[in-house]
DNA sequence: CCTATGATGATCT
DNA sequence: GATCATCATAGGT
């Protein structure tokens, strides 16, 4: 177990704030994934904010659809989507209900249960790569669309929950452009990470791809 | 270290 | 039909 870790769960009030307040405040928090074989716990090191219908980079920018409906619901719930034909990404809904904002969980440092991720993450060459990137994080934690809409505020039987953990000093929180986001949303410096942490994913600019004909 | 590219399918226009 | 909040791999420096 981790010395000095604050295992108090985050409450719904934590998430019921503007996304640009919640996102940096999630760094250093402990995400707990309950699996049949035991818990996987990871310290969040990198996140991105998506500000709902005012944000061109957000899935909610053009209003509510079947896919993004969870974003319009109450804060503290998981929004999971499938992308690039292969991957899942995990977000936590925040802000007041209806604002449709959320935080993409981009990377973390696995503290407990690394061995439970090995089969799914067999391409990882070391522990720091197990959850370095949003799809790797979701894969490591065995998160898929079955968890879309689940409440991540700690409760009996919760599949996902977040503990206070060990937030970094404020001067170790850095921010910059979001990764892989194109269009007008690309310029917002709404990616937040812990300076120097080896589990933070490399920045990649958005590249429009042309499919083979 | 770096850059380039194929994989793969749901979603939206 | 185009796009996509990505990753693994191959090959060059």
Tab-separated table of C-alpha atoms (C1' of nucleotides) in Angstrom:
chain	number	residue	atom	x	y	z
A	1	UNK	CA	0.000	0.000	0.000
A	2	UNK	CA	1.155	3.535	-0.674
A	3	UNK	CA	2.541	5.467	2.281
A	4	UNK	CA	0.735	8.736	2.986
A	5	UNK	CA	-1.954	8.189	0.370
A	6	UNK	CA	-5.244	9.889	1.226
A	7	UNK	CA	-7.848	7.222	0.529
A	8	UNK	CA	-10.848	9.450	1.140
A	9	UNK	CA	-13.167	9.217	-1.892
A	10	UNK	CA	-13.869	12.285	-3.976
A	11	UNK	CA	-17.497	13.355	-3.692
A	12	UNK	CA	-19.890	14.572	-6.354
A	13	UNK	CA	-19.225	18.173	-5.305
A	14	UNK	CA	-15.654	17.778	-6.530
A	15	UNK	CA	-16.909	17.211	-10.064
A	16	UNK	CA	-19.757	19.740	-9.850
A	17	UNK	CA	-17.458	22.636	-10.793
A	18	UNK	CA	-16.223	24.202	-14.048
A	19	UNK	CA	-14.152	21.760	-16.086
A	20	UNK	CA	-11.084	24.015	-16.098
A	21	UNK	CA	-11.060	23.856	-12.295
A	22	UNK	CA	-11.689	20.131	-12.085
A	23	UNK	CA	-9.175	19.002	-14.723
A	24	UNK	CA	-5.926	20.210	-13.092
A	25	UNK	CA	-7.307	19.250	-9.702
A	26	UNK	CA	-7.597	15.615	-10.851
A	27	UNK	CA	-3.822	15.296	-11.232
A	28	UNK	CA	-2.328	13.119	-8.517
A	29	UNK	CA	-5.702	11.622	-7.631
A	30	UNK	CA	-6.089	7.862	-7.362
A	31	UNK	CA	-8.399	6.159	-9.856
A	32	UNK	CA	-9.633	2.793	-8.627
A	33	UNK	CA	-10.933	0.152	-11.025
A	34	UNK	CA	-12.600	-2.839	-9.417
A	35	UNK	CA	-12.040	-6.033	-11.441
A	36	UNK	CA	-13.058	-9.627	-10.684
A	37	UNK	CA	-9.401	-10.398	-9.908
A	38	UNK	CA	-8.895	-7.388	-7.618
A	39	UNK	CA	-8.437	-3.621	-7.732
A	40	UNK	CA	-6.238	-1.717	-10.147
A	41	UNK	CA	-5.189	1.681	-8.814
A	42	UNK	CA	-3.472	4.412	-10.752
A	43	UNK	CA	-2.259	7.917	-9.991
A	44	UNK	CA	-3.528	10.329	-12.645
A	45	UNK	CA	-0.658	12.203	-14.323
A	46	UNK	CA	-2.234	13.680	-17.477
A	47	UNK	CA	-5.759	14.860	-18.362
A	48	UNK	CA	-7.563	17.041	-20.908
A	49	UNK	CA	-10.580	19.313	-20.430
A	50	UNK	CA	-13.497	19.330	-22.890
A	51	UNK	CA	-15.899	22.202	-22.368
A	52	UNK	CA	-19.154	20.950	-23.813
A	53	UNK	CA	-21.199	22.870	-26.334
A	54	UNK	CA	-18.890	25.922	-26.354
A	55	UNK	CA	-15.827	23.842	-27.272
A	56	UNK	CA	-15.170	22.959	-30.935
A	57	UNK	CA	-12.977	20.068	-29.791
A	58	UNK	CA	-15.712	18.466	-27.691
A	59	UNK	CA	-17.971	15.615	-28.759
A	60	UNK	CA	-20.804	17.741	-27.311
A	61	UNK	CA	-20.078	20.759	-29.540
A	62	UNK	CA	-22.963	20.033	-31.915
A	63	UNK	CA	-25.410	19.135	-29.207
A	64	UNK	CA	-26.714	15.947	-27.711
A	65	UNK	CA	-26.503	12.670	-29.635
A	66	UNK	CA	-26.858	9.022	-28.703
A	67	UNK	CA	-23.099	8.733	-28.229
A	68	UNK	CA	-22.493	11.804	-26.064
A	69	UNK	CA	-25.673	11.793	-23.972
A	70	UNK	CA	-23.811	10.840	-20.795
A	71	UNK	CA	-21.902	14.130	-21.010
A	72	UNK	CA	-25.200	15.975	-20.555
A	73	UNK	CA	-25.980	14.048	-17.398
A	74	UNK	CA	-24.845	14.452	-13.802
A	75	UNK	CA	-21.194	15.055	-12.844
A	76	UNK	CA	-19.059	12.205	-11.570
A	77	UNK	CA	-20.204	9.682	-14.166
A	78	UNK	CA	-17.989	7.920	-16.702
A	79	UNK	CA	-18.253	8.830	-20.388
A	80	UNK	CA	-16.608	6.068	-22.437
A	81	UNK	CA	-16.375	6.220	-26.218
A	82	UNK	CA	-14.951	3.957	-28.932
A	83	UNK	CA	-12.618	5.487	-31.504
A	84	UNK	CA	-10.304	4.660	-34.417
A	85	UNK	CA	-12.085	1.348	-34.775
A	86	UNK	CA	-10.105	-0.184	-31.927
A	87	UNK	CA	-9.798	1.893	-28.816
A	88	UNK	CA	-11.752	3.190	-25.880
A	89	UNK	CA	-11.247	6.443	-24.000
A	90	UNK	CA	-12.437	7.217	-20.468
A	91	UNK	CA	-13.745	10.593	-19.336
A	92	UNK	CA	-15.305	11.861	-16.133
A	93	UNK	CA	-18.275	14.186	-16.544
A	94	UNK	CA	-17.946	17.437	-14.625
A	95	UNK	CA	-19.516	20.860	-14.261
A	96	UNK	CA	-23.169	21.402	-13.471
A	97	UNK	CA	-25.556	18.901	-15.080
A	98	UNK	CA	-26.392	19.879	-18.645
A	99	UNK	CA	-23.136	21.684	-19.363
A	100	UNK	CA	-21.806	18.550	-21.097
A	101	UNK	CA	-18.214	19.070	-20.044
A	102	UNK	CA	-15.784	16.330	-19.136
A	103	UNK	CA	-12.192	15.403	-18.466
A	104	UNK	CA	-10.385	12.860	-20.651
A	105	UNK	CA	-8.104	10.703	-18.518
A	106	UNK	CA	-4.953	10.543	-20.661
A	107	UNK	CA	-2.302	8.849	-18.530
A	108	UNK	CA	-1.485	7.506	-15.110
A	109	UNK	CA	1.046	5.652	-12.996
A	110	UNK	CA	-0.234	2.263	-11.897
A	111	UNK	CA	0.317	1.810	-8.168
A	112	UNK	CA	-1.628	-1.383	-7.483
A	113	UNK	CA	-2.514	-4.342	-9.701
A	114	UNK	CA	-0.005	-3.845	-12.536
A	115	UNK	CA	0.085	-7.619	-12.949
A	116	UNK	CA	-3.664	-7.542	-13.684
A	117	UNK	CA	-3.019	-5.389	-16.769
A	118	UNK	CA	-0.233	-7.447	-18.362
A	119	UNK	CA	-2.275	-9.643	-20.663
A	120	UNK	CA	-4.136	-6.695	-22.161
A	121	UNK	CA	-1.037	-4.492	-22.274
A	122	UNK	CA	1.541	-7.000	-23.472
A	123	UNK	CA	3.155	-4.465	-25.811
A	124	UNK	CA	4.201	-2.280	-22.855
A	125	UNK	CA	7.962	-2.515	-22.435
A	126	UNK	CA	7.939	-1.234	-18.862
A	127	UNK	CA	5.505	-0.262	-16.119
A	128	UNK	CA	5.546	3.402	-17.101
A	129	UNK	CA	3.983	2.545	-20.473
A	130	UNK	CA	1.062	0.563	-19.060
A	131	UNK	CA	-1.232	3.607	-18.992
A	132	UNK	CA	0.755	6.182	-21.037
A	133	UNK	CA	-1.980	7.484	-23.337
A	134	UNK	CA	-5.782	7.523	-23.113
A	135	UNK	CA	-6.455	4.270	-24.973
A	136	UNK	CA	-3.658	2.511	-23.111
A	137	UNK	CA	-5.146	3.744	-19.820
A	138	UNK	CA	-8.584	2.420	-20.764
A	139	UNK	CA	-7.094	-0.887	-21.941
A	140	UNK	CA	-5.032	-1.316	-18.780
A	141	UNK	CA	-8.126	-0.725	-16.653
A	142	UNK	CA	-10.329	-2.977	-18.816
A	143	UNK	CA	-12.652	-0.080	-19.551
A	144	UNK	CA	-15.023	-0.336	-22.484
A	145	UNK	CA	-18.499	0.892	-23.380
A	146	UNK	CA	-20.019	-1.399	-20.772
A	147	UNK	CA	-18.902	1.278	-18.281
A	148	UNK	CA	-20.379	4.213	-20.199
A	149	UNK	CA	-22.648	6.131	-17.838
A	150	UNK	CA	-21.579	4.378	-14.654
A	151	UNK	CA	-21.309	6.496	-11.509
A	152	UNK	CA	-17.650	6.977	-10.510
A	153	UNK	CA	-18.462	8.441	-7.114
A	154	UNK	CA	-17.488	5.760	-4.574
A	155	UNK	CA	-20.386	3.469	-3.645
A	156	UNK	CA	-20.788	-0.220	-2.788
A	157	UNK	CA	-20.038	-2.286	-5.866
A	158	UNK	CA	-18.614	0.641	-7.824
A	159	UNK	CA	-16.658	-0.347	-10.925
A	160	UNK	CA	-14.794	2.956	-10.889
A	161	UNK	CA	-14.072	5.478	-8.147
A	162	UNK	CA	-11.604	8.242	-7.389
A	163	UNK	CA	-9.711	8.876	-4.131
A	164	UNK	CA	-8.047	12.076	-2.928
A	165	UNK	CA	-4.601	10.567	-3.501
A	166	UNK	CA	-1.520	12.781	-3.508
A	167	UNK	CA	-1.913	15.926	-5.647
A	168	UNK	CA	1.370	17.472	-6.798
A	169	UNK	CA	2.477	20.969	-5.718
A	170	UNK	CA	0.737	23.541	-7.895
A	171	UNK	CA	4.019	24.593	-9.489
A	172	UNK	CA	4.442	21.069	-10.894
A	173	UNK	CA	1.174	21.293	-12.831
A	174	UNK	CA	1.829	22.215	-16.463
A	175	UNK	CA	-0.595	22.873	-19.296
A	176	UNK	CA	-0.499	23.088	-23.084
A	177	UNK	CA	-2.412	22.290	-26.284
A	178	UNK	CA	-4.615	19.223	-26.386
A	179	UNK	CA	-3.241	16.164	-28.141
A	180	UNK	CA	-4.713	15.004	-31.424
A	181	UNK	CA	-7.405	17.702	-31.480
A	182	UNK	CA	-7.916	19.461	-34.796
A	183	UNK	CA	-9.854	22.494	-35.958
A	184	UNK	CA	-10.611	25.521	-33.806
A	185	UNK	CA	-10.414	23.480	-30.634
A	186	UNK	CA	-6.721	22.775	-31.161
A	187	UNK	CA	-5.475	26.036	-29.687
A	188	UNK	CA	-6.988	25.735	-26.242
A	189	UNK	CA	-4.194	24.888	-23.744
A	190	UNK	CA	-6.481	22.534	-21.888
A	191	UNK	CA	-4.176	19.549	-21.502
A	192	UNK	CA	-2.775	19.323	-17.969
A	193	UNK	CA	0.047	17.117	-16.717
A	194	UNK	CA	2.516	16.640	-13.891
A	195	UNK	CA	5.834	18.144	-14.904
A	196	UNK	CA	8.529	15.567	-15.503
A	197	UNK	CA	6.417	12.523	-14.743
A	198	UNK	CA	7.633	9.548	-16.826
A	199	UNK	CA	4.104	8.245	-17.431
A	200	UNK	CA	2.913	11.372	-19.278
A	201	UNK	CA	2.286	10.645	-22.969
A	202	UNK	CA	4.263	12.440	-25.700
A	203	UNK	CA	2.523	15.382	-27.364
A	204	UNK	CA	1.264	14.668	-30.850
A	205	UNK	CA	-0.247	17.322	-33.062
A	206	UNK	CA	-3.434	16.498	-34.911
A	207	UNK	CA	-2.766	14.935	-38.336
A	208	UNK	CA	-5.660	14.659	-40.785
A	209	UNK	CA	-5.516	11.203	-42.340
A	210	UNK	CA	-6.544	10.234	-45.815
A	211	UNK	CA	-7.822	6.683	-46.156
A	212	UNK	CA	-6.632	4.413	-48.895
A	213	UNK	CA	-9.061	4.433	-51.807
B	1	DC	C1'	15.759	9.281	-30.583
B	2	DC	C1'	12.511	10.363	-34.638
B	3	DT	C1'	8.735	10.250	-38.391
B	4	DA	C1'	5.484	7.668	-41.307
B	5	DT	C1'	1.669	4.584	-41.918
B	6	DG	C1'	-1.825	0.707	-41.494
B	7	DA	C1'	-5.324	-1.100	-38.601
B	8	DT	C1'	-10.329	-0.909	-37.834
B	9	DG	C1'	-15.412	0.449	-37.216
B	10	DA	C1'	-18.770	3.705	-35.014
B	11	DT	C1'	-20.481	8.059	-35.790
B	12	DC	C1'	-22.044	11.978	-38.168
B	13	DT	C1'	-22.971	14.736	-42.429
C	1	DG	C1'	-17.931	9.074	-47.583
C	2	DA	C1'	-14.999	11.497	-44.276
C	3	DT	C1'	-13.518	11.854	-39.898
C	4	DC	C1'	-11.765	10.333	-35.659
C	5	DA	C1'	-9.885	13.176	-27.981
C	6	DT	C1'	-5.065	6.413	-30.953
C	7	DC	C1'	-1.580	2.770	-30.930
C	8	DA	C1'	1.959	-0.549	-32.591
C	9	DT	C1'	5.294	-1.275	-35.725
C	10	DA	C1'	8.861	-0.453	-39.165
C	11	DG	C1'	12.699	1.827	-40.541
C	12	DG	C1'	15.804	6.041	-40.623
C	13	DT	C1'	19.146	9.076	-37.834
